[in-house]
Short mmCIF file of C-alpha atoms in Angstrom, two decimals:
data_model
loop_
_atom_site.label_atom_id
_atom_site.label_comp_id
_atom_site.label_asym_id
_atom_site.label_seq_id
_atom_site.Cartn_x
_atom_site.Cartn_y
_atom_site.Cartn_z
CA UNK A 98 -102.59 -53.84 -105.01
CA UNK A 99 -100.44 -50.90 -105.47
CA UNK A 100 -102.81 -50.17 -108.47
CA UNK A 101 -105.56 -50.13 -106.33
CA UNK A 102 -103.67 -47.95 -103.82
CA UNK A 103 -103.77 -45.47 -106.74
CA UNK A 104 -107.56 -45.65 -107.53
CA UNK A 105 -108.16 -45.38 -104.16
CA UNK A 106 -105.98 -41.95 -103.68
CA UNK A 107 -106.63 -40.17 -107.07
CA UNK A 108 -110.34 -41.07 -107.14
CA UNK A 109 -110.49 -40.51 -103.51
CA UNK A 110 -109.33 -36.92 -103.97
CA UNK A 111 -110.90 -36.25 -106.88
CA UNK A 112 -114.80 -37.15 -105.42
CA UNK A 113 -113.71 -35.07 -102.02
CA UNK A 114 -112.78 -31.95 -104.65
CA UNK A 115 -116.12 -32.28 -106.25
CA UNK A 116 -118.47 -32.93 -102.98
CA UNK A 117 -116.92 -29.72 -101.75
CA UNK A 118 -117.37 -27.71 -104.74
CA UNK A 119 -121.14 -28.84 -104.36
CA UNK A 120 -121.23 -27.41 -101.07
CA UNK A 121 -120.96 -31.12 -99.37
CA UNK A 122 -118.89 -32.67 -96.82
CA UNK A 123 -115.59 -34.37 -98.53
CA UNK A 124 -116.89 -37.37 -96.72
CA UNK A 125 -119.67 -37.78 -99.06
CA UNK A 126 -117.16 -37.87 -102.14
CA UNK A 127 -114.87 -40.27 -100.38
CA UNK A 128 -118.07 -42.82 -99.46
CA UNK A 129 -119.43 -42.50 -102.93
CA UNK A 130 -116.31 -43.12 -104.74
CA UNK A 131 -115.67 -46.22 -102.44
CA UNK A 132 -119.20 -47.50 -103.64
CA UNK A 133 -118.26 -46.82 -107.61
CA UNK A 134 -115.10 -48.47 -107.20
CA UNK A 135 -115.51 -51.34 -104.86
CA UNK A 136 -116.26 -54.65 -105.40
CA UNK A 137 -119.96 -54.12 -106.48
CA UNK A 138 -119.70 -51.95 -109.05
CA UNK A 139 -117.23 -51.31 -111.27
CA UNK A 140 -114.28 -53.45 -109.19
CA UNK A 141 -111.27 -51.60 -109.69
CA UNK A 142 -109.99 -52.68 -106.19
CA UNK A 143 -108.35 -55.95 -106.57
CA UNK A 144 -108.92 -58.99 -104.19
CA UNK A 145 -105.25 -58.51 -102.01
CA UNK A 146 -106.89 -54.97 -101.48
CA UNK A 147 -109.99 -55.65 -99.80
CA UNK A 148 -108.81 -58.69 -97.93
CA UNK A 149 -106.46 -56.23 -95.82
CA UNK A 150 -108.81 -53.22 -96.05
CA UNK A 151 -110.63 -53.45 -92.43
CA UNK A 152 -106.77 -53.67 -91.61
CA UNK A 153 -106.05 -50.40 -93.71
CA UNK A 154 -109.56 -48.41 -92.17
CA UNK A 155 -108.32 -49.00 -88.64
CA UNK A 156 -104.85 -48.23 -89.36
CA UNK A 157 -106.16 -45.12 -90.71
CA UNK A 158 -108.57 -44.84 -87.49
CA UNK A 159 -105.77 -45.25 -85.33
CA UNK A 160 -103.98 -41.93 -86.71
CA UNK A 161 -106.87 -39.39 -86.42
CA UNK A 162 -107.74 -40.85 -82.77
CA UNK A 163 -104.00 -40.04 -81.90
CA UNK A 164 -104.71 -36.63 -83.14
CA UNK A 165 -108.07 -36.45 -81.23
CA UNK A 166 -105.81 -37.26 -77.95
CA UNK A 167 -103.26 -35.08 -78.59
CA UNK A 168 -105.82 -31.93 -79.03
CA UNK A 169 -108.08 -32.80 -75.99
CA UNK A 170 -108.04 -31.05 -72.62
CA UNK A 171 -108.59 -33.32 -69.67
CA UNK A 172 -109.21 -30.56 -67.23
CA UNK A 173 -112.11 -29.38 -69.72
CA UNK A 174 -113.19 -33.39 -70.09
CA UNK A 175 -113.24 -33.89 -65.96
CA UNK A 176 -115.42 -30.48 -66.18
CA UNK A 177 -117.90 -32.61 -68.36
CA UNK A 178 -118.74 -35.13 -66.30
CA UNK A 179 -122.11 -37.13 -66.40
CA UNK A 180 -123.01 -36.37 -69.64
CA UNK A 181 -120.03 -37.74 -71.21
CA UNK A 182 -120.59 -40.91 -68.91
CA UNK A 183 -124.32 -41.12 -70.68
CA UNK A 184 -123.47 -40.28 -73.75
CA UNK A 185 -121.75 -43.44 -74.07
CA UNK A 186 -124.83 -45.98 -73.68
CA UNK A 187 -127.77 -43.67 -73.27
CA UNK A 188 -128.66 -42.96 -77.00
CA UNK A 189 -126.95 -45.99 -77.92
CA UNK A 190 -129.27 -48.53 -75.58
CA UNK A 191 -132.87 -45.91 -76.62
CA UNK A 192 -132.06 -46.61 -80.31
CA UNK A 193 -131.55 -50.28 -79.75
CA UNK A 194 -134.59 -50.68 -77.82
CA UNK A 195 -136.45 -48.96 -80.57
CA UNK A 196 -135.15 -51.99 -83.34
CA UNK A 197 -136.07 -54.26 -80.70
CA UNK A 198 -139.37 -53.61 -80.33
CA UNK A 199 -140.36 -52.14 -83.97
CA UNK A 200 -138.33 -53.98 -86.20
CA UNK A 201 -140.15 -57.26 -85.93
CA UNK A 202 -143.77 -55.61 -86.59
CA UNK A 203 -142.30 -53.44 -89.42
CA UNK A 204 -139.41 -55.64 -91.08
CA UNK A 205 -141.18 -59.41 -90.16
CA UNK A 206 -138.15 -60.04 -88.29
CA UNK A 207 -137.97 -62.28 -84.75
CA UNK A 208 -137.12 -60.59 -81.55
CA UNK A 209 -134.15 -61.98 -81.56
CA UNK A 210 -133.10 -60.86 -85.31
CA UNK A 211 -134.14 -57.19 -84.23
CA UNK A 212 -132.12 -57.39 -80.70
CA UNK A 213 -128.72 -57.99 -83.42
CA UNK A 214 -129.83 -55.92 -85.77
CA UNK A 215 -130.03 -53.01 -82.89
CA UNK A 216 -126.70 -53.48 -81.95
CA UNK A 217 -125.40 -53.22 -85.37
CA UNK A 218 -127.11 -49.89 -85.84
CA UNK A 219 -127.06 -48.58 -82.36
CA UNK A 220 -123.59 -47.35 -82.43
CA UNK A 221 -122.14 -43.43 -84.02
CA UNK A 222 -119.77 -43.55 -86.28
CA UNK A 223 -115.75 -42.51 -84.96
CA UNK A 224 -114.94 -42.58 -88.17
CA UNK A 225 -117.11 -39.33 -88.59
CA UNK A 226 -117.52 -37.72 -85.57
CA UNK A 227 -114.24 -37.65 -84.45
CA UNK A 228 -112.27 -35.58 -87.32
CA UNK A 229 -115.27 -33.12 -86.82
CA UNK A 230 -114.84 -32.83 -82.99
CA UNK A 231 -110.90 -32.59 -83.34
CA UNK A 232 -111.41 -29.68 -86.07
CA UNK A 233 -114.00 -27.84 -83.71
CA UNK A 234 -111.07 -28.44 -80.90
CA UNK A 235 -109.14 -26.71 -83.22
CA UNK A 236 -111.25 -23.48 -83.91
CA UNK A 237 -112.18 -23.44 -80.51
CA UNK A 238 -115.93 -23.69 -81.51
CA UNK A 239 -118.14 -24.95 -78.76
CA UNK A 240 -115.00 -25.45 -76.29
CA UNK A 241 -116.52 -23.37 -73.72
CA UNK A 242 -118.85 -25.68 -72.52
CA UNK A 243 -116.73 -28.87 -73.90
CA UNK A 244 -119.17 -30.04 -76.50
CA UNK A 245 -116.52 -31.18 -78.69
CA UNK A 246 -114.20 -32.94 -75.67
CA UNK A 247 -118.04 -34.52 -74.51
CA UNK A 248 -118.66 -36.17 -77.92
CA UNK A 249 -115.72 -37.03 -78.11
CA UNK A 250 -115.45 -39.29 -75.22
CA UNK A 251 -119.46 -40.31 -75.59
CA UNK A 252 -118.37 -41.66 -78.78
CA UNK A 253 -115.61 -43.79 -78.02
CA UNK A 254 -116.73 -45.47 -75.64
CA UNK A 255 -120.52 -45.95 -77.32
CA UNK A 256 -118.73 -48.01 -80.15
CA UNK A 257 -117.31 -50.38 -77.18
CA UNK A 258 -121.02 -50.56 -75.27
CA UNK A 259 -122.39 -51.70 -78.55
CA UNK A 260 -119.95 -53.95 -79.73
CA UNK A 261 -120.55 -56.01 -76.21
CA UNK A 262 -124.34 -55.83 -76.91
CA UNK A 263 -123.77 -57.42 -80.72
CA UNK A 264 -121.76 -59.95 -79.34
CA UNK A 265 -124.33 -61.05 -76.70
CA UNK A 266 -127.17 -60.85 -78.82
CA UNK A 267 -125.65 -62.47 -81.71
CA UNK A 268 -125.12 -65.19 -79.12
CA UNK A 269 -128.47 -65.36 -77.72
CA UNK A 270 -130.04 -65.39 -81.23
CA UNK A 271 -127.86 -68.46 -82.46
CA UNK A 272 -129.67 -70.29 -79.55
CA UNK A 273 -126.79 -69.89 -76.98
CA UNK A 274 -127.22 -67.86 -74.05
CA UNK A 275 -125.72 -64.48 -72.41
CA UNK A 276 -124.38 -64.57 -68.89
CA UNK A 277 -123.87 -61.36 -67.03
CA UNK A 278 -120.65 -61.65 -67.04
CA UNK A 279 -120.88 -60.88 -70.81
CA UNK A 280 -122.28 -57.63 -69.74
CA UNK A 281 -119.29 -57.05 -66.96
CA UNK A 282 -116.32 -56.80 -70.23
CA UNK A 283 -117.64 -53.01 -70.48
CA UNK A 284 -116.58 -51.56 -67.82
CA UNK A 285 -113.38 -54.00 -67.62
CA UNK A 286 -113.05 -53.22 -71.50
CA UNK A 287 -113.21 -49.16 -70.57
CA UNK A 288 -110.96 -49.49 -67.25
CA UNK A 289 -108.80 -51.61 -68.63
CA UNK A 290 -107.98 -50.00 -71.93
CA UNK A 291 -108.14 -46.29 -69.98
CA UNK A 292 -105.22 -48.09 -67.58
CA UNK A 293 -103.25 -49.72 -70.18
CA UNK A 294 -103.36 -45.71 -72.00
CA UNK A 295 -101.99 -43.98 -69.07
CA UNK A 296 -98.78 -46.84 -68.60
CA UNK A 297 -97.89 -47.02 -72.47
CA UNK A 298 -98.34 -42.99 -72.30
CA UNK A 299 -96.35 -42.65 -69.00
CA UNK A 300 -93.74 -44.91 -70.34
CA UNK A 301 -93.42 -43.38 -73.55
CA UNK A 302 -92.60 -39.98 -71.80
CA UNK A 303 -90.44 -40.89 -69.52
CA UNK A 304 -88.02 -42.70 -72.93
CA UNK A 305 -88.36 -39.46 -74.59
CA UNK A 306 -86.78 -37.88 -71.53
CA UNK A 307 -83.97 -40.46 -70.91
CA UNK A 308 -83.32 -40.49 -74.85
CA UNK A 309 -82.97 -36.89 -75.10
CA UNK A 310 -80.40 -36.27 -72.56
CA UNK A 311 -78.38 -37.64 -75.02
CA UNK A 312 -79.58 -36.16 -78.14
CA UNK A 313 -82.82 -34.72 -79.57
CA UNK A 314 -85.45 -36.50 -81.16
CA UNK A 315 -86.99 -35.57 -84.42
CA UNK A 316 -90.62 -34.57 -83.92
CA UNK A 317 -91.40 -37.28 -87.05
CA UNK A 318 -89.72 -39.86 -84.72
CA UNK A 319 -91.83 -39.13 -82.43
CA UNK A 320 -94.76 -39.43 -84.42
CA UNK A 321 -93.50 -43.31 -85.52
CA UNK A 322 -92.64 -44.07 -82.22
CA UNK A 323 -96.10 -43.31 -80.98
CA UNK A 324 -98.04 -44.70 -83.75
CA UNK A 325 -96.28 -47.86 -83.63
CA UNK A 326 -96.85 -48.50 -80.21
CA UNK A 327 -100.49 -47.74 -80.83
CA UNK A 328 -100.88 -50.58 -83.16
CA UNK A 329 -99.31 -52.50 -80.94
CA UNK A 330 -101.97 -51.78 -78.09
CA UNK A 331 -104.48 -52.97 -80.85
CA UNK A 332 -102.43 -55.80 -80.99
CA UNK A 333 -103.18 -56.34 -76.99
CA UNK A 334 -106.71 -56.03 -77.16
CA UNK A 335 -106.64 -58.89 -79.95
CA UNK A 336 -104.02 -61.37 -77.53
CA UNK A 337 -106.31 -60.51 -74.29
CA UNK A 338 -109.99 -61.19 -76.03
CA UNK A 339 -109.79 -64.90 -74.58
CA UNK A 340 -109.24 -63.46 -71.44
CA UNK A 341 -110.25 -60.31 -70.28
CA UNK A 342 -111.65 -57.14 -72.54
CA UNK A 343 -109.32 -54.37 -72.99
CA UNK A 344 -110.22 -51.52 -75.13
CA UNK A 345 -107.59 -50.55 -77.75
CA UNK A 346 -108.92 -47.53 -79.11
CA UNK A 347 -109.96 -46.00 -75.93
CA UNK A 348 -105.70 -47.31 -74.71
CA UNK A 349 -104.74 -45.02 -77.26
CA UNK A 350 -106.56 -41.89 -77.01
CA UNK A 351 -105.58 -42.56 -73.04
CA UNK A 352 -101.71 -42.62 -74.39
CA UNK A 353 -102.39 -39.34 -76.17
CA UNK A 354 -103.49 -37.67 -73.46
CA UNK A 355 -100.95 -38.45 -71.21
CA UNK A 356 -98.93 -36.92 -73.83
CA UNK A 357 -100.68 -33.94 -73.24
CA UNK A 358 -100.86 -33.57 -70.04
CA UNK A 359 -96.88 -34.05 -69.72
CA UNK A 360 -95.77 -31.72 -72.33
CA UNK A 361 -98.48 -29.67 -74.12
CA UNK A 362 -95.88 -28.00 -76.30
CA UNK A 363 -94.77 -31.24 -77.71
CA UNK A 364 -98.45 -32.83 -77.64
CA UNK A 365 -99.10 -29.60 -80.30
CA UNK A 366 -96.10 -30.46 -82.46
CA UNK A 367 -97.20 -34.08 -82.34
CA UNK A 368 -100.65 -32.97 -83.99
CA UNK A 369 -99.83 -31.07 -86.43
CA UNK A 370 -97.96 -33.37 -87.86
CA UNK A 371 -100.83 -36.00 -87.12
CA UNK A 372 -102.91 -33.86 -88.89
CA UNK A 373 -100.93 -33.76 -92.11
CA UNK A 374 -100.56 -37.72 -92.43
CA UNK A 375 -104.57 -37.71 -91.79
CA UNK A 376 -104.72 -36.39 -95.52
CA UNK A 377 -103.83 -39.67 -96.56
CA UNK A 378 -105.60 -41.84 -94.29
CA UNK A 379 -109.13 -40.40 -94.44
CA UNK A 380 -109.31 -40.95 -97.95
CA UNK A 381 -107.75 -44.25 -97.31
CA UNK A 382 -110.63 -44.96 -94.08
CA UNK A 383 -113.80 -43.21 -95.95
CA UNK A 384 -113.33 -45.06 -99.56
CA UNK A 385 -112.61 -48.68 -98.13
CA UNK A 386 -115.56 -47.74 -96.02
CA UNK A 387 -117.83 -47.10 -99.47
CA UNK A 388 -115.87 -49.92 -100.78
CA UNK A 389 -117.17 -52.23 -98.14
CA UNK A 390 -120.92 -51.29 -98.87
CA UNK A 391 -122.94 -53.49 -100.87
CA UNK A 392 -125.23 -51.47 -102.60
CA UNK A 393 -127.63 -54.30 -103.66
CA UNK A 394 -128.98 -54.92 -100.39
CA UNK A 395 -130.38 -51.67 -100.42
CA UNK A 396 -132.82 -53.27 -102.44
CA UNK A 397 -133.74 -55.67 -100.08
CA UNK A 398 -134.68 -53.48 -97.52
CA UNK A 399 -137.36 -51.85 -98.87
CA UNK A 400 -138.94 -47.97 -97.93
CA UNK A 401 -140.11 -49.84 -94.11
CA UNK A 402 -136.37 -50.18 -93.76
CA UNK A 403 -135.66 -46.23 -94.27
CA UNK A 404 -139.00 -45.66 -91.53
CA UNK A 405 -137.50 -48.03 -88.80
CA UNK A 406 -134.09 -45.90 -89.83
CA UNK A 407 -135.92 -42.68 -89.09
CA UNK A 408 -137.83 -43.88 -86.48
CA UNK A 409 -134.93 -45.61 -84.18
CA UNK A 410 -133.04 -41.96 -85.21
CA UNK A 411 -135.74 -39.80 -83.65
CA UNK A 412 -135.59 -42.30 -80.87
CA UNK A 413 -132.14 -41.78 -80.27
CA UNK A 414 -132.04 -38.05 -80.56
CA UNK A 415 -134.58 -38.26 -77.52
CA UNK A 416 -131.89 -40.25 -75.71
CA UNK A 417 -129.24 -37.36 -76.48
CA UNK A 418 -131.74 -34.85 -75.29
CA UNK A 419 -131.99 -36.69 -71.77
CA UNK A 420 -128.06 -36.68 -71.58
CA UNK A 421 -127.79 -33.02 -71.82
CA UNK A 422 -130.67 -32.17 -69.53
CA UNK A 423 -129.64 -30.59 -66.61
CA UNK A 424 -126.11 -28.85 -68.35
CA UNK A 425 -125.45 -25.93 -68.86
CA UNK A 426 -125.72 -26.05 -72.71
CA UNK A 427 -128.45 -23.76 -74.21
CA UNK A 428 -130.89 -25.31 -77.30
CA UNK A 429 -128.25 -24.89 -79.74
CA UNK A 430 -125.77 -26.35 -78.42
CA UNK A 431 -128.14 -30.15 -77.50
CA UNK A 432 -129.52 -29.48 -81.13
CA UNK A 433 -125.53 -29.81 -82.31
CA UNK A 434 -124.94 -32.86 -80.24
CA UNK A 435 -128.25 -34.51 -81.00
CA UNK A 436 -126.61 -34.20 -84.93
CA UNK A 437 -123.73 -35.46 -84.08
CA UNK A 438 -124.75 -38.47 -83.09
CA UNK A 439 -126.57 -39.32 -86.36
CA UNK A 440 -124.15 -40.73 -88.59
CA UNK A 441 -123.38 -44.26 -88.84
CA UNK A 442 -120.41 -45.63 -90.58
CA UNK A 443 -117.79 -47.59 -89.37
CA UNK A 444 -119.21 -50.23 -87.22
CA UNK A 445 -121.87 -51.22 -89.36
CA UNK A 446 -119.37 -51.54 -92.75
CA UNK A 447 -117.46 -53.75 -89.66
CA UNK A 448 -120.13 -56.13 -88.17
CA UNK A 449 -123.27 -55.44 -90.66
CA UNK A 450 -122.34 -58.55 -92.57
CA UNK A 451 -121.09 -60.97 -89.62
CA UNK A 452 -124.65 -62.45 -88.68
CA UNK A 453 -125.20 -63.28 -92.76
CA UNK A 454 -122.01 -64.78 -92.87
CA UNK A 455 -122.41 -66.88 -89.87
CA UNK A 456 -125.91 -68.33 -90.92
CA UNK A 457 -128.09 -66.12 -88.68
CA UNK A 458 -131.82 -66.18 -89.82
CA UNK A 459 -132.94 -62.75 -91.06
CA UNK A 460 -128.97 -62.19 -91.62
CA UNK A 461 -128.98 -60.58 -95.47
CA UNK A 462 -132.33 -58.07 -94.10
CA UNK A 463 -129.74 -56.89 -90.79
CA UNK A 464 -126.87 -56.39 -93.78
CA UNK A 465 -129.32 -54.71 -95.95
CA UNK A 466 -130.68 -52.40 -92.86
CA UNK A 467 -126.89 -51.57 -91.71
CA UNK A 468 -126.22 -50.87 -95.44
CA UNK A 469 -128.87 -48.41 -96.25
CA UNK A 470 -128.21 -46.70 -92.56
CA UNK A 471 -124.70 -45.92 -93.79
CA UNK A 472 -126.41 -44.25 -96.80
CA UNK A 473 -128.81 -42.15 -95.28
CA UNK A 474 -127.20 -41.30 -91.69
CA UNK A 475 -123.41 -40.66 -92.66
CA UNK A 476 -124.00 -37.95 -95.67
CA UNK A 477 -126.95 -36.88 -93.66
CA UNK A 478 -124.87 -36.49 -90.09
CA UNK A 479 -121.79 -35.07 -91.60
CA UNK A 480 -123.71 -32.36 -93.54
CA UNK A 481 -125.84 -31.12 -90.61
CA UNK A 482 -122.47 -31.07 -88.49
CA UNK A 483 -120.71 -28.74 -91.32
CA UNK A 484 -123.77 -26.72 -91.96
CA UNK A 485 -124.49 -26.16 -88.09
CA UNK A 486 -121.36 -26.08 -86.63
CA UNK A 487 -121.06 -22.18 -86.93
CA UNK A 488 -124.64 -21.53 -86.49
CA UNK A 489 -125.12 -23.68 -83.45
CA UNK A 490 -122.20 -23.08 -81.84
CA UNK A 491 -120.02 -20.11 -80.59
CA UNK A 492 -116.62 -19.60 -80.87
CA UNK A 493 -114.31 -19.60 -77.33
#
């Protein structure tokens, strides 16, 4: 394992050196080295390695969505408003409906194979749109009409719209049905996880007080203290599931903001130190995520696989268009967030293979599908993002 580890880092760094030489997003390095050296290629990750490595990639999640909290103004994200609401399902359910409806006439699929594989694709990728937003928080590029704080929150909570959709579906197409209270665990997985934030946050602030009455804590504590108790709200979402739907991820971007909002001075210390521990874990996240890609199903899918891509994309973009209508964001600015929602990543590598492992019908062309749409849309969204980002939008 600790082998691996090695490969992982030294490759890892190596393929982000030479994607950025070439003028390409480190990302792209990072997801092609994951391909060479996972487990259907060359195999130089061991077994122990990739049995904990969806453990590892949201471990690694966890840190940058700390960061994200810790950078983002909430009096800039209340200025938002709708669009940030419809960013969250509007692009999400248009690209959906476009699988639904297309898939079976192009792919020979049911309508119940292209309903899951709709929700595996329908949903952005945190794992890279949200180091892109927190950098653009940093430069203050696009803050003045809170394009980056918008995405931001569009894409957290778009990941937890389509997750309940996959789940239903998947449901529905092993011959079980959905009731609407299926449906109902969004908003109780988004109020929920928002509440459970602001207490762990609140909490956490008022220790730090108490504790340093009595003597000062190290700004590294700190950083332990909160990321431990953010795996452990991860840890609640995973206890409640039986029960009721509470959104981890959202819980801790919610703690991080509290953080803010209490002390900004410390929230700033807190991130920069955030942001040098996300050095390691992005190569860590984007590798495992090339790791977990089987390129072979690729194959499978055939060029009417890379035209419903294209297709459900453009279909999509519309959506994002419709969310932004009405703001006061000029065509630049809706061009940048239509990009932004292109790539697809982390969700797919997640659930892409679930409905082939569970005997779905149709299961290895939905793997196949979510595999190539991690090919095309993640080097193609996080290259339009870097290229644009200083063309499309100005700095505050």
């Amino acid at each position: 394992m600790l082998l691996s580890l090695g490969y992982i880092f030294l490759f890892g760094m190596t393929s982000a050196w030479i994607a950025q030489k070439c003028k390409l997003p480190r990302i792209i390095g990072m997801l092609l080295c994951g391909i060479l050296i996972g487990p259907y290629m060359l195999g130089l990750l061991d077994e122990k390695t990739l049995l904990i490595s969806q453990e590892i990639r949201k471990m690694a999640l966890v840190v940058i969505l700390v960061k994200a909290g810790l950078t983002l103004n909430i009096s800039d994200l209340k200025k938002v408003g709708r669009p940030a609401i419809l960013m969250s399902f509007v692009p999400a359910t248009a690209e959906f409906l476009a699988y639904r409806f297309l898939a079976p006439g192009l792919l020979g699929v049911t309508g119940a194979q292209a309903a899951v594989m709709g929700a595996v694709l329908a949903a952005v990728s945190p794992a890279v749109v949200v180091p892109r937003m927190v950098h653009l928080l940093e430069e203050k590029r696009g803050t003045n009409h809170q394009i980056p704080q918008m995405i931001l929150a569009g894409a957290s909570l778009d990941d937890i719209y389509v997750i309940v959709l996959f789940s239903t579906f998947l449901t529905m197409a092993q011959g079980g049905s959905a009731s609407f209270g299926e449906f109902l665990r969004i908003p109780s997985s988004i109020l929920l996880g928002i509440l459970l934030g602001v207490v762990c946050g609140w909490g956490l602030m008022l220790f730090f007080g108490w504790f340093e009455k009595k003597e000062t804590i190290r700004d590294s504590y700190k950083v332990i203290i909160t990321l431990g108790l953010a795996f452990v709200m991860l840890a609640v979402e995973t206890w409640l599931e039986p029960y009721v739907a509470v959104s981890g991820l959202l819980a801790i971007v919610t703690m991080a903001c509290v953080i803010r909002i209490k002390d900004v001075t410390m929230s700033d210390r807190l991130a920069s130190r955030y942001g040098k521990l996300w050095l390691a874990c992005e190569i860590l996240l984007f590798v495992l995520v090339g790791a977990a890609v089987d390129i072979r199903f690729t194959m499978m899918a055939g060029p009417k696989a890379i035209v419903m891509i294209l297709v459900a994309l453009v279909v999509r973009s519309f959506g994002v268009v419709l969310c932004v209508t009405g703001t006061q964001l000029n065509k630049k600015e809706r061009l940048y967030c239509v990009l932004a929602y292109l790539p697809k990543a982390t969700v797919q590598a997640a659930i892409g293979s679930v409905p082939m492992a569970m005997g779905l019908p149709g299961g290895e062309m939905i793997l196949s599908v979510a595999v190539l749409g991690i090919l095309i849309t993640a080097p193609l969204g996080a290259i339009l993002m870097d290229y644009t980002e200083t063309r499309l939008l100005e700095k505050e």
